[in-house]
């Protein structure tokens, strides 16, 4: 124990979910002193007996030493991620991540009721699940054979891309110019399509094309009016972009501006995760 007395650790439960992975990412991004913390995956029933003052447990009780999210008067337990962002991120970054927090918190707290609560139209439910960070995370778990460390590593990168995208969209622009819709940038669309065709087979593209390419084709043809053409409700549009492959592509190009090889690697991993997620769905329907 003495050998690690000054080592910061973040403890999260094995077989992670959106809340645990993103809570861990939020701690390492925003809590002072935890930027290079060691990430440890423990049983969900871990009682915190080996924890020190340098440890922080997220999304697990850990003998009342962990962060499980707040309990509202109705008895609903909210996400650990929501608590961490509200308590450690700056006001500007809370704004940048507001749609991400709303999505993860709703999925974590309400589960099957998510679509109704967020107003996700029925005709978009399967599309959104495929391209969302939840679908991508499930695909990563299949792709990496359930390795929490590998899945978390990619979720952390996606978190940083979403943060970069959110900062871009919410930061004030010089001269009060309108914010550029990064997700509608033709370069993002061109890059995604190029990588999709490079790293997938025709059958794999067919599985995910309905979920992605229709949107991109519509953006190419209708620009800023694409959401209207796709009947995406106005109150859902910002989230639809912020927590999906669309925002991730834009976010990576912002985050790694000037490093195209790193951008391509990250987008490639997300494409392969989407394919893995879709293949799971096909297997389940057999």
PDB file of C-alpha atoms in Angstrom:
ATOM      1  CA  UNK A   1       0.000   0.000   0.000  1.00  0.00           C
ATOM      2  CA  UNK A   2       2.818   2.396   0.853  1.00  0.00           C
ATOM      3  CA  UNK A   3       4.319   1.975  -2.608  1.00  0.00           C
ATOM      4  CA  UNK A   4       1.354   3.631  -4.243  1.00  0.00           C
ATOM      5  CA  UNK A   5       0.376   6.156  -1.589  1.00  0.00           C
ATOM      6  CA  UNK A   6       0.725   9.049  -4.027  1.00  0.00           C
ATOM      7  CA  UNK A   7      -0.741   7.256  -7.052  1.00  0.00           C
ATOM      8  CA  UNK A   8      -4.181   8.482  -8.087  1.00  0.00           C
ATOM      9  CA  UNK A   9      -6.616   5.797  -9.157  1.00  0.00           C
ATOM     10  CA  UNK A  10     -10.069   5.772 -10.724  1.00  0.00           C
ATOM     11  CA  UNK A  11     -12.054   2.626  -9.985  1.00  0.00           C
ATOM     12  CA  UNK A  12     -14.900   1.556 -12.275  1.00  0.00           C
ATOM     13  CA  UNK A  13     -16.921  -1.639 -12.536  1.00  0.00           C
ATOM     14  CA  UNK A  14     -16.090  -4.434 -14.959  1.00  0.00           C
ATOM     15  CA  UNK A  15     -18.304  -5.013 -18.003  1.00  0.00           C
ATOM     16  CA  UNK A  16     -18.699  -1.261 -18.214  1.00  0.00           C
ATOM     17  CA  UNK A  17     -21.578   0.770 -19.581  1.00  0.00           C
ATOM     18  CA  UNK A  18     -21.875   4.313 -20.913  1.00  0.00           C
ATOM     19  CA  UNK A  19     -22.052   5.817 -17.458  1.00  0.00           C
ATOM     20  CA  UNK A  20     -19.013   4.049 -16.007  1.00  0.00           C
ATOM     21  CA  UNK A  21     -16.754   4.592 -19.026  1.00  0.00           C
ATOM     22  CA  UNK A  22     -17.701   8.249 -19.487  1.00  0.00           C
ATOM     23  CA  UNK A  23     -17.556   8.941 -15.748  1.00  0.00           C
ATOM     24  CA  UNK A  24     -13.992   7.644 -15.751  1.00  0.00           C
ATOM     25  CA  UNK A  25     -13.169   9.807 -18.767  1.00  0.00           C
ATOM     26  CA  UNK A  26     -14.757  12.829 -17.077  1.00  0.00           C
ATOM     27  CA  UNK A  27     -12.675  12.385 -13.917  1.00  0.00           C
ATOM     28  CA  UNK A  28      -9.395  12.119 -15.841  1.00  0.00           C
ATOM     29  CA  UNK A  29     -10.332  15.115 -17.973  1.00  0.00           C
ATOM     30  CA  UNK A  30     -11.619  17.486 -15.312  1.00  0.00           C
ATOM     31  CA  UNK A  31     -10.663  16.516 -11.753  1.00  0.00           C
ATOM     32  CA  UNK A  32      -7.353  18.157 -10.778  1.00  0.00           C
ATOM     33  CA  UNK A  33      -4.601  15.657 -10.080  1.00  0.00           C
ATOM     34  CA  UNK A  34      -6.363  12.781 -11.846  1.00  0.00           C
ATOM     35  CA  UNK A  35      -5.212  13.556 -15.389  1.00  0.00           C
ATOM     36  CA  UNK A  36      -2.828  10.571 -15.389  1.00  0.00           C
ATOM     37  CA  UNK A  37      -4.665   8.421 -12.868  1.00  0.00           C
ATOM     38  CA  UNK A  38      -4.405   4.661 -13.049  1.00  0.00           C
ATOM     39  CA  UNK A  39      -7.676   3.109 -14.234  1.00  0.00           C
ATOM     40  CA  UNK A  40      -8.711   0.003 -12.291  1.00  0.00           C
ATOM     41  CA  UNK A  41     -11.691  -2.198 -13.144  1.00  0.00           C
ATOM     42  CA  UNK A  42     -13.282  -3.960 -10.179  1.00  0.00           C
ATOM     43  CA  UNK A  43     -16.363  -6.037  -9.426  1.00  0.00           C
ATOM     44  CA  UNK A  44     -19.634  -4.140  -9.211  1.00  0.00           C
ATOM     45  CA  UNK A  45     -19.921  -5.442  -5.640  1.00  0.00           C
ATOM     46  CA  UNK A  46     -16.504  -4.077  -4.629  1.00  0.00           C
ATOM     47  CA  UNK A  47     -16.775  -2.746  -1.049  1.00  0.00           C
ATOM     48  CA  UNK A  48     -13.987  -0.159  -1.159  1.00  0.00           C
ATOM     49  CA  UNK A  49     -11.879  -1.906   1.469  1.00  0.00           C
ATOM     50  CA  UNK A  50      -8.580  -1.165  -0.316  1.00  0.00           C
ATOM     51  CA  UNK A  51      -9.370   2.426  -1.272  1.00  0.00           C
ATOM     52  CA  UNK A  52      -7.200   5.327  -0.090  1.00  0.00           C
ATOM     53  CA  UNK A  53      -7.687   9.100  -0.154  1.00  0.00           C
ATOM     54  CA  UNK A  54      -6.083   9.069  -3.613  1.00  0.00           C
ATOM     55  CA  UNK A  55      -8.790   6.827  -5.093  1.00  0.00           C
ATOM     56  CA  UNK A  56     -12.082   7.757  -6.698  1.00  0.00           C
ATOM     57  CA  UNK A  57     -14.706   5.117  -7.479  1.00  0.00           C
ATOM     58  CA  UNK A  58     -17.306   5.939 -10.152  1.00  0.00           C
ATOM     59  CA  UNK A  59     -20.669   4.316 -10.843  1.00  0.00           C
ATOM     60  CA  UNK A  60     -20.167   1.879  -7.949  1.00  0.00           C
ATOM     61  CA  UNK A  61     -21.132   2.234  -4.299  1.00  0.00           C
ATOM     62  CA  UNK A  62     -17.827   0.913  -2.895  1.00  0.00           C
ATOM     63  CA  UNK A  63     -19.066   0.852   0.669  1.00  0.00           C
ATOM     64  CA  UNK A  64     -20.512   4.380   0.351  1.00  0.00           C
ATOM     65  CA  UNK A  65     -17.134   5.677  -0.838  1.00  0.00           C
ATOM     66  CA  UNK A  66     -18.058   5.803  -4.536  1.00  0.00           C
ATOM     67  CA  UNK A  67     -19.933   8.219  -6.774  1.00  0.00           C
ATOM     68  CA  UNK A  68     -23.235   6.729  -7.915  1.00  0.00           C
ATOM     69  CA  UNK A  69     -25.088   9.845  -9.003  1.00  0.00           C
ATOM     70  CA  UNK A  70     -27.806  11.740  -7.179  1.00  0.00           C
ATOM     71  CA  UNK A  71     -31.132  10.306  -6.094  1.00  0.00           C
ATOM     72  CA  UNK A  72     -34.085  12.536  -6.942  1.00  0.00           C
ATOM     73  CA  UNK A  73     -37.315  12.752  -4.850  1.00  0.00           C
ATOM     74  CA  UNK A  74     -39.060  10.252  -7.133  1.00  0.00           C
ATOM     75  CA  UNK A  75     -36.452   7.626  -6.291  1.00  0.00           C
ATOM     76  CA  UNK A  76     -34.697   7.806  -9.656  1.00  0.00           C
ATOM     77  CA  UNK A  77     -30.927   7.408  -9.482  1.00  0.00           C
ATOM     78  CA  UNK A  78     -29.176   9.680 -11.966  1.00  0.00           C
ATOM     79  CA  UNK A  79     -25.848   9.027 -13.619  1.00  0.00           C
ATOM     80  CA  UNK A  80     -22.445   9.314 -12.053  1.00  0.00           C
ATOM     81  CA  UNK A  81     -21.354  11.078 -15.256  1.00  0.00           C
ATOM     82  CA  UNK A  82     -23.875  13.888 -14.717  1.00  0.00           C
ATOM     83  CA  UNK A  83     -22.622  14.418 -11.169  1.00  0.00           C
ATOM     84  CA  UNK A  84     -18.977  14.493 -12.260  1.00  0.00           C
ATOM     85  CA  UNK A  85     -19.489  16.973 -15.086  1.00  0.00           C
ATOM     86  CA  UNK A  86     -21.599  19.265 -12.897  1.00  0.00           C
ATOM     87  CA  UNK A  87     -19.034  19.210 -10.089  1.00  0.00           C
ATOM     88  CA  UNK A  88     -15.677  19.187 -11.867  1.00  0.00           C
ATOM     89  CA  UNK A  89     -16.091  20.690 -15.348  1.00  0.00           C
ATOM     90  CA  UNK A  90     -16.075  24.445 -15.942  1.00  0.00           C
ATOM     91  CA  UNK A  91     -19.322  26.215 -16.806  1.00  0.00           C
ATOM     92  CA  UNK A  92     -18.176  26.483 -20.433  1.00  0.00           C
ATOM     93  CA  UNK A  93     -17.429  22.772 -20.655  1.00  0.00           C
ATOM     94  CA  UNK A  94     -20.711  21.891 -18.964  1.00  0.00           C
ATOM     95  CA  UNK A  95     -22.400  23.786 -21.778  1.00  0.00           C
ATOM     96  CA  UNK A  96     -20.222  22.094 -24.400  1.00  0.00           C
ATOM     97  CA  UNK A  97     -21.183  18.653 -23.038  1.00  0.00           C
ATOM     98  CA  UNK A  98     -24.805  19.430 -22.176  1.00  0.00           C
ATOM     99  CA  UNK A  99     -26.314  17.174 -24.864  1.00  0.00           C
ATOM    100  CA  UNK A 100     -23.892  14.359 -24.038  1.00  0.00           C
ATOM    101  CA  UNK A 101     -24.800  14.587 -20.343  1.00  0.00           C
ATOM    102  CA  UNK A 102     -28.525  14.675 -21.124  1.00  0.00           C
ATOM    103  CA  UNK A 103     -28.266  11.580 -23.304  1.00  0.00           C
ATOM    104  CA  UNK A 104     -26.097   9.459 -20.999  1.00  0.00           C
ATOM    105  CA  UNK A 105     -28.076  10.461 -17.909  1.00  0.00           C
ATOM    106  CA  UNK A 106     -31.407   9.605 -19.544  1.00  0.00           C
ATOM    107  CA  UNK A 107     -30.187   6.205 -20.773  1.00  0.00           C
ATOM    108  CA  UNK A 108     -28.668   5.408 -17.368  1.00  0.00           C
ATOM    109  CA  UNK A 109     -31.618   6.597 -15.282  1.00  0.00           C
ATOM    110  CA  UNK A 110     -34.579   5.589 -17.456  1.00  0.00           C
ATOM    111  CA  UNK A 111     -33.361   2.784 -19.730  1.00  0.00           C
ATOM    112  CA  UNK A 112     -36.199   1.564 -21.990  1.00  0.00           C
ATOM    113  CA  UNK A 113     -38.081   4.860 -21.594  1.00  0.00           C
ATOM    114  CA  UNK A 114     -35.216   6.838 -23.171  1.00  0.00           C
ATOM    115  CA  UNK A 115     -36.790   7.247 -26.615  1.00  0.00           C
ATOM    116  CA  UNK A 116     -40.055   8.599 -25.192  1.00  0.00           C
ATOM    117  CA  UNK A 117     -38.328  10.945 -22.740  1.00  0.00           C
ATOM    118  CA  UNK A 118     -35.935  12.389 -25.318  1.00  0.00           C
ATOM    119  CA  UNK A 119     -38.563  12.548 -28.046  1.00  0.00           C
ATOM    120  CA  UNK A 120     -36.697  10.223 -30.411  1.00  0.00           C
ATOM    121  CA  UNK A 121     -39.160   9.548 -33.231  1.00  0.00           C
ATOM    122  CA  UNK A 122     -39.961   5.913 -33.872  1.00  0.00           C
ATOM    123  CA  UNK A 123     -38.793   6.088 -37.492  1.00  0.00           C
ATOM    124  CA  UNK A 124     -35.338   7.141 -36.278  1.00  0.00           C
ATOM    125  CA  UNK A 125     -34.932   4.835 -33.300  1.00  0.00           C
ATOM    126  CA  UNK A 126     -32.904   2.084 -34.986  1.00  0.00           C
ATOM    127  CA  UNK A 127     -30.875   4.570 -37.017  1.00  0.00           C
ATOM    128  CA  UNK A 128     -29.945   6.569 -33.931  1.00  0.00           C
ATOM    129  CA  UNK A 129     -29.094   3.513 -31.854  1.00  0.00           C
ATOM    130  CA  UNK A 130     -26.710   2.324 -34.557  1.00  0.00           C
ATOM    131  CA  UNK A 131     -24.784   5.569 -34.894  1.00  0.00           C
ATOM    132  CA  UNK A 132     -25.003   6.719 -31.265  1.00  0.00           C
ATOM    133  CA  UNK A 133     -22.191   6.471 -28.733  1.00  0.00           C
ATOM    134  CA  UNK A 134     -24.209   3.749 -26.996  1.00  0.00           C
ATOM    135  CA  UNK A 135     -24.371   1.586 -30.118  1.00  0.00           C
ATOM    136  CA  UNK A 136     -20.717   2.312 -30.862  1.00  0.00           C
ATOM    137  CA  UNK A 137     -19.742   1.366 -27.285  1.00  0.00           C
ATOM    138  CA  UNK A 138     -21.630  -1.935 -27.586  1.00  0.00           C
ATOM    139  CA  UNK A 139     -19.846  -2.520 -30.873  1.00  0.00           C
ATOM    140  CA  UNK A 140     -16.483  -1.826 -29.250  1.00  0.00           C
ATOM    141  CA  UNK A 141     -17.264  -4.396 -26.568  1.00  0.00           C
ATOM    142  CA  UNK A 142     -17.891  -6.975 -29.286  1.00  0.00           C
ATOM    143  CA  UNK A 143     -14.864  -5.853 -31.297  1.00  0.00           C
ATOM    144  CA  UNK A 144     -12.526  -6.066 -28.291  1.00  0.00           C
ATOM    145  CA  UNK A 145     -14.061  -9.240 -26.818  1.00  0.00           C
ATOM    146  CA  UNK A 146     -15.234  -7.436 -23.697  1.00  0.00           C
ATOM    147  CA  UNK A 147     -11.843  -5.966 -22.729  1.00  0.00           C
ATOM    148  CA  UNK A 148     -12.787  -3.051 -20.482  1.00  0.00           C
ATOM    149  CA  UNK A 149      -9.361  -1.480 -20.850  1.00  0.00           C
ATOM    150  CA  UNK A 150      -9.481  -1.432 -24.645  1.00  0.00           C
ATOM    151  CA  UNK A 151     -13.104  -0.294 -24.764  1.00  0.00           C
ATOM    152  CA  UNK A 152     -12.436   2.472 -22.250  1.00  0.00           C
ATOM    153  CA  UNK A 153      -9.412   3.642 -24.229  1.00  0.00           C
ATOM    154  CA  UNK A 154     -11.555   4.238 -27.298  1.00  0.00           C
ATOM    155  CA  UNK A 155     -14.493   5.676 -25.322  1.00  0.00           C
ATOM    156  CA  UNK A 156     -12.063   8.155 -23.754  1.00  0.00           C
ATOM    157  CA  UNK A 157     -10.926   9.230 -27.215  1.00  0.00           C
ATOM    158  CA  UNK A 158     -14.541   9.612 -28.341  1.00  0.00           C
ATOM    159  CA  UNK A 159     -15.271  11.649 -25.211  1.00  0.00           C
ATOM    160  CA  UNK A 160     -12.447  14.036 -26.107  1.00  0.00           C
ATOM    161  CA  UNK A 161     -13.813  14.335 -29.653  1.00  0.00           C
ATOM    162  CA  UNK A 162     -17.306  15.133 -28.345  1.00  0.00           C
ATOM    163  CA  UNK A 163     -15.822  17.738 -26.020  1.00  0.00           C
ATOM    164  CA  UNK A 164     -13.908  19.311 -28.915  1.00  0.00           C
ATOM    165  CA  UNK A 165     -17.069  19.392 -31.025  1.00  0.00           C
ATOM    166  CA  UNK A 166     -19.115  20.843 -28.163  1.00  0.00           C
ATOM    167  CA  UNK A 167     -16.548  23.542 -27.473  1.00  0.00           C
ATOM    168  CA  UNK A 168     -16.498  24.438 -31.161  1.00  0.00           C
ATOM    169  CA  UNK A 169     -20.266  24.762 -31.331  1.00  0.00           C
ATOM    170  CA  UNK A 170     -20.725  26.705 -28.081  1.00  0.00           C
ATOM    171  CA  UNK A 171     -17.707  28.999 -28.010  1.00  0.00           C
ATOM    172  CA  UNK A 172     -18.261  32.658 -28.958  1.00  0.00           C
ATOM    173  CA  UNK A 173     -16.943  33.557 -32.407  1.00  0.00           C
ATOM    174  CA  UNK A 174     -14.968  36.683 -33.179  1.00  0.00           C
ATOM    175  CA  UNK A 175     -17.093  39.341 -34.814  1.00  0.00           C
ATOM    176  CA  UNK A 176     -20.271  37.514 -33.779  1.00  0.00           C
ATOM    177  CA  UNK A 177     -20.171  35.388 -36.906  1.00  0.00           C
ATOM    178  CA  UNK A 178     -22.657  32.490 -37.046  1.00  0.00           C
ATOM    179  CA  UNK A 179     -21.261  29.207 -35.757  1.00  0.00           C
ATOM    180  CA  UNK A 180     -20.228  26.843 -38.514  1.00  0.00           C
ATOM    181  CA  UNK A 181     -22.147  23.570 -38.490  1.00  0.00           C
ATOM    182  CA  UNK A 182     -19.099  21.320 -38.252  1.00  0.00           C
ATOM    183  CA  UNK A 183     -21.144  18.169 -38.823  1.00  0.00           C
ATOM    184  CA  UNK A 184     -22.409  19.543 -42.153  1.00  0.00           C
ATOM    185  CA  UNK A 185     -18.897  20.255 -43.429  1.00  0.00           C
ATOM    186  CA  UNK A 186     -18.632  18.470 -46.816  1.00  0.00           C
ATOM    187  CA  UNK A 187     -15.067  17.446 -45.892  1.00  0.00           C
ATOM    188  CA  UNK A 188     -16.406  15.432 -42.949  1.00  0.00           C
ATOM    189  CA  UNK A 189     -18.894  13.661 -45.180  1.00  0.00           C
ATOM    190  CA  UNK A 190     -16.286  12.949 -47.840  1.00  0.00           C
ATOM    191  CA  UNK A 191     -13.813  11.589 -45.268  1.00  0.00           C
ATOM    192  CA  UNK A 192     -16.350   9.305 -43.607  1.00  0.00           C
ATOM    193  CA  UNK A 193     -17.539   7.868 -46.917  1.00  0.00           C
ATOM    194  CA  UNK A 194     -13.959   7.298 -48.069  1.00  0.00           C
ATOM    195  CA  UNK A 195     -13.035   5.422 -44.888  1.00  0.00           C
ATOM    196  CA  UNK A 196     -16.288   3.482 -44.883  1.00  0.00           C
ATOM    197  CA  UNK A 197     -15.546   2.104 -48.334  1.00  0.00           C
ATOM    198  CA  UNK A 198     -11.911   1.417 -47.471  1.00  0.00           C
ATOM    199  CA  UNK A 199     -12.474  -0.553 -44.284  1.00  0.00           C
ATOM    200  CA  UNK A 200     -15.726  -2.443 -44.878  1.00  0.00           C
ATOM    201  CA  UNK A 201     -17.042  -5.060 -47.274  1.00  0.00           C
ATOM    202  CA  UNK A 202     -20.100  -4.509 -49.409  1.00  0.00           C
ATOM    203  CA  UNK A 203     -22.206  -6.589 -47.032  1.00  0.00           C
ATOM    204  CA  UNK A 204     -20.973  -4.624 -44.013  1.00  0.00           C
ATOM    205  CA  UNK A 205     -21.646  -1.313 -45.740  1.00  0.00           C
ATOM    206  CA  UNK A 206     -25.142  -2.469 -46.517  1.00  0.00           C
ATOM    207  CA  UNK A 207     -25.744  -3.151 -42.812  1.00  0.00           C
ATOM    208  CA  UNK A 208     -24.791   0.341 -41.682  1.00  0.00           C
ATOM    209  CA  UNK A 209     -25.482   2.407 -44.777  1.00  0.00           C
ATOM    210  CA  UNK A 210     -29.156   2.749 -43.968  1.00  0.00           C
ATOM    211  CA  UNK A 211     -28.186   4.233 -40.629  1.00  0.00           C
ATOM    212  CA  UNK A 212     -25.600   6.689 -41.890  1.00  0.00           C
ATOM    213  CA  UNK A 213     -25.381   7.205 -45.609  1.00  0.00           C
ATOM    214  CA  UNK A 214     -28.949   8.382 -46.008  1.00  0.00           C
ATOM    215  CA  UNK A 215     -28.176  11.230 -43.633  1.00  0.00           C
ATOM    216  CA  UNK A 216     -24.960  12.153 -45.426  1.00  0.00           C
ATOM    217  CA  UNK A 217     -26.611  12.003 -48.847  1.00  0.00           C
ATOM    218  CA  UNK A 218     -29.382  14.252 -47.576  1.00  0.00           C
ATOM    219  CA  UNK A 219     -26.864  16.743 -46.152  1.00  0.00           C
ATOM    220  CA  UNK A 220     -25.065  16.818 -49.487  1.00  0.00           C
ATOM    221  CA  UNK A 221     -28.317  17.569 -51.294  1.00  0.00           C
ATOM    222  CA  UNK A 222     -30.084  19.825 -48.795  1.00  0.00           C
ATOM    223  CA  UNK A 223     -27.343  21.320 -46.588  1.00  0.00           C
ATOM    224  CA  UNK A 224     -28.702  23.019 -43.493  1.00  0.00           C
ATOM    225  CA  UNK A 225     -32.235  21.812 -44.305  1.00  0.00           C
ATOM    226  CA  UNK A 226     -31.217  18.162 -44.075  1.00  0.00           C
ATOM    227  CA  UNK A 227     -32.790  17.707 -40.631  1.00  0.00           C
ATOM    228  CA  UNK A 228     -36.136  18.903 -41.934  1.00  0.00           C
ATOM    229  CA  UNK A 229     -35.947  16.531 -44.889  1.00  0.00           C
ATOM    230  CA  UNK A 230     -35.275  13.635 -42.520  1.00  0.00           C
ATOM    231  CA  UNK A 231     -38.074  14.714 -40.164  1.00  0.00           C
ATOM    232  CA  UNK A 232     -35.727  15.060 -37.210  1.00  0.00           C
ATOM    233  CA  UNK A 233     -37.640  16.965 -34.486  1.00  0.00           C
ATOM    234  CA  UNK A 234     -36.080  20.323 -33.675  1.00  0.00           C
ATOM    235  CA  UNK A 235     -35.715  19.503 -29.973  1.00  0.00           C
ATOM    236  CA  UNK A 236     -33.711  16.369 -30.832  1.00  0.00           C
ATOM    237  CA  UNK A 237     -31.412  17.706 -33.571  1.00  0.00           C
ATOM    238  CA  UNK A 238     -28.545  18.946 -31.404  1.00  0.00           C
ATOM    239  CA  UNK A 239     -28.368  15.677 -29.490  1.00  0.00           C
ATOM    240  CA  UNK A 240     -28.675  13.627 -32.694  1.00  0.00           C
ATOM    241  CA  UNK A 241     -25.409  15.171 -33.854  1.00  0.00           C
ATOM    242  CA  UNK A 242     -23.572  15.563 -30.534  1.00  0.00           C
ATOM    243  CA  UNK A 243     -23.714  11.914 -29.430  1.00  0.00           C
ATOM    244  CA  UNK A 244     -23.411  10.150 -32.770  1.00  0.00           C
ATOM    245  CA  UNK A 245     -20.799   9.299 -35.393  1.00  0.00           C
ATOM    246  CA  UNK A 246     -21.696  12.603 -37.059  1.00  0.00           C
ATOM    247  CA  UNK A 247     -20.407  14.660 -34.145  1.00  0.00           C
ATOM    248  CA  UNK A 248     -17.457  12.307 -33.646  1.00  0.00           C
ATOM    249  CA  UNK A 249     -16.205  12.767 -37.208  1.00  0.00           C
ATOM    250  CA  UNK A 250     -16.454  16.540 -36.812  1.00  0.00           C
ATOM    251  CA  UNK A 251     -14.904  16.402 -33.340  1.00  0.00           C
ATOM    252  CA  UNK A 252     -11.897  14.369 -34.419  1.00  0.00           C
ATOM    253  CA  UNK A 253     -11.150  16.745 -37.265  1.00  0.00           C
ATOM    254  CA  UNK A 254     -11.230  19.605 -34.757  1.00  0.00           C
ATOM    255  CA  UNK A 255      -9.278  17.732 -32.052  1.00  0.00           C
ATOM    256  CA  UNK A 256      -6.527  16.449 -34.324  1.00  0.00           C
ATOM    257  CA  UNK A 257      -6.381  19.272 -36.816  1.00  0.00           C
ATOM    258  CA  UNK A 258      -3.229  18.762 -38.890  1.00  0.00           C
ATOM    259  CA  UNK A 259      -2.879  15.069 -38.013  1.00  0.00           C
ATOM    260  CA  UNK A 260      -4.980  13.327 -40.647  1.00  0.00           C
ATOM    261  CA  UNK A 261      -3.569   9.868 -39.923  1.00  0.00           C
ATOM    262  CA  UNK A 262      -4.772  10.003 -36.301  1.00  0.00           C
ATOM    263  CA  UNK A 263      -8.190  11.280 -37.405  1.00  0.00           C
ATOM    264  CA  UNK A 264      -8.521   8.394 -39.857  1.00  0.00           C
ATOM    265  CA  UNK A 265      -7.484   5.800 -37.253  1.00  0.00           C
ATOM    266  CA  UNK A 266     -10.078   7.007 -34.770  1.00  0.00           C
ATOM    267  CA  UNK A 267     -12.880   7.133 -37.338  1.00  0.00           C
ATOM    268  CA  UNK A 268     -11.851   3.679 -38.603  1.00  0.00           C
ATOM    269  CA  UNK A 269     -12.252   2.211 -35.094  1.00  0.00           C
ATOM    270  CA  UNK A 270     -15.732   3.711 -34.815  1.00  0.00           C
ATOM    271  CA  UNK A 271     -16.747   2.373 -38.230  1.00  0.00           C
ATOM    272  CA  UNK A 272     -15.590  -1.123 -37.253  1.00  0.00           C
ATOM    273  CA  UNK A 273     -17.490  -0.796 -33.960  1.00  0.00           C
ATOM    274  CA  UNK A 274     -20.672   0.140 -35.836  1.00  0.00           C
ATOM    275  CA  UNK A 275     -20.214  -2.897 -38.073  1.00  0.00           C
ATOM    276  CA  UNK A 276     -19.709  -5.128 -35.009  1.00  0.00           C
ATOM    277  CA  UNK A 277     -22.843  -3.698 -33.396  1.00  0.00           C
ATOM    278  CA  UNK A 278     -24.891  -4.297 -36.548  1.00  0.00           C
ATOM    279  CA  UNK A 279     -23.582  -7.859 -36.844  1.00  0.00           C
ATOM    280  CA  UNK A 280     -24.738  -8.519 -33.274  1.00  0.00           C
ATOM    281  CA  UNK A 281     -28.224  -7.395 -34.269  1.00  0.00           C
ATOM    282  CA  UNK A 282     -28.215  -9.673 -37.314  1.00  0.00           C
ATOM    283  CA  UNK A 283     -27.127 -12.661 -35.199  1.00  0.00           C
ATOM    284  CA  UNK A 284     -29.835 -11.968 -32.622  1.00  0.00           C
ATOM    285  CA  UNK A 285     -32.519 -11.888 -35.330  1.00  0.00           C
ATOM    286  CA  UNK A 286     -31.456 -15.267 -36.801  1.00  0.00           C
TER     287      UNK A 286
END
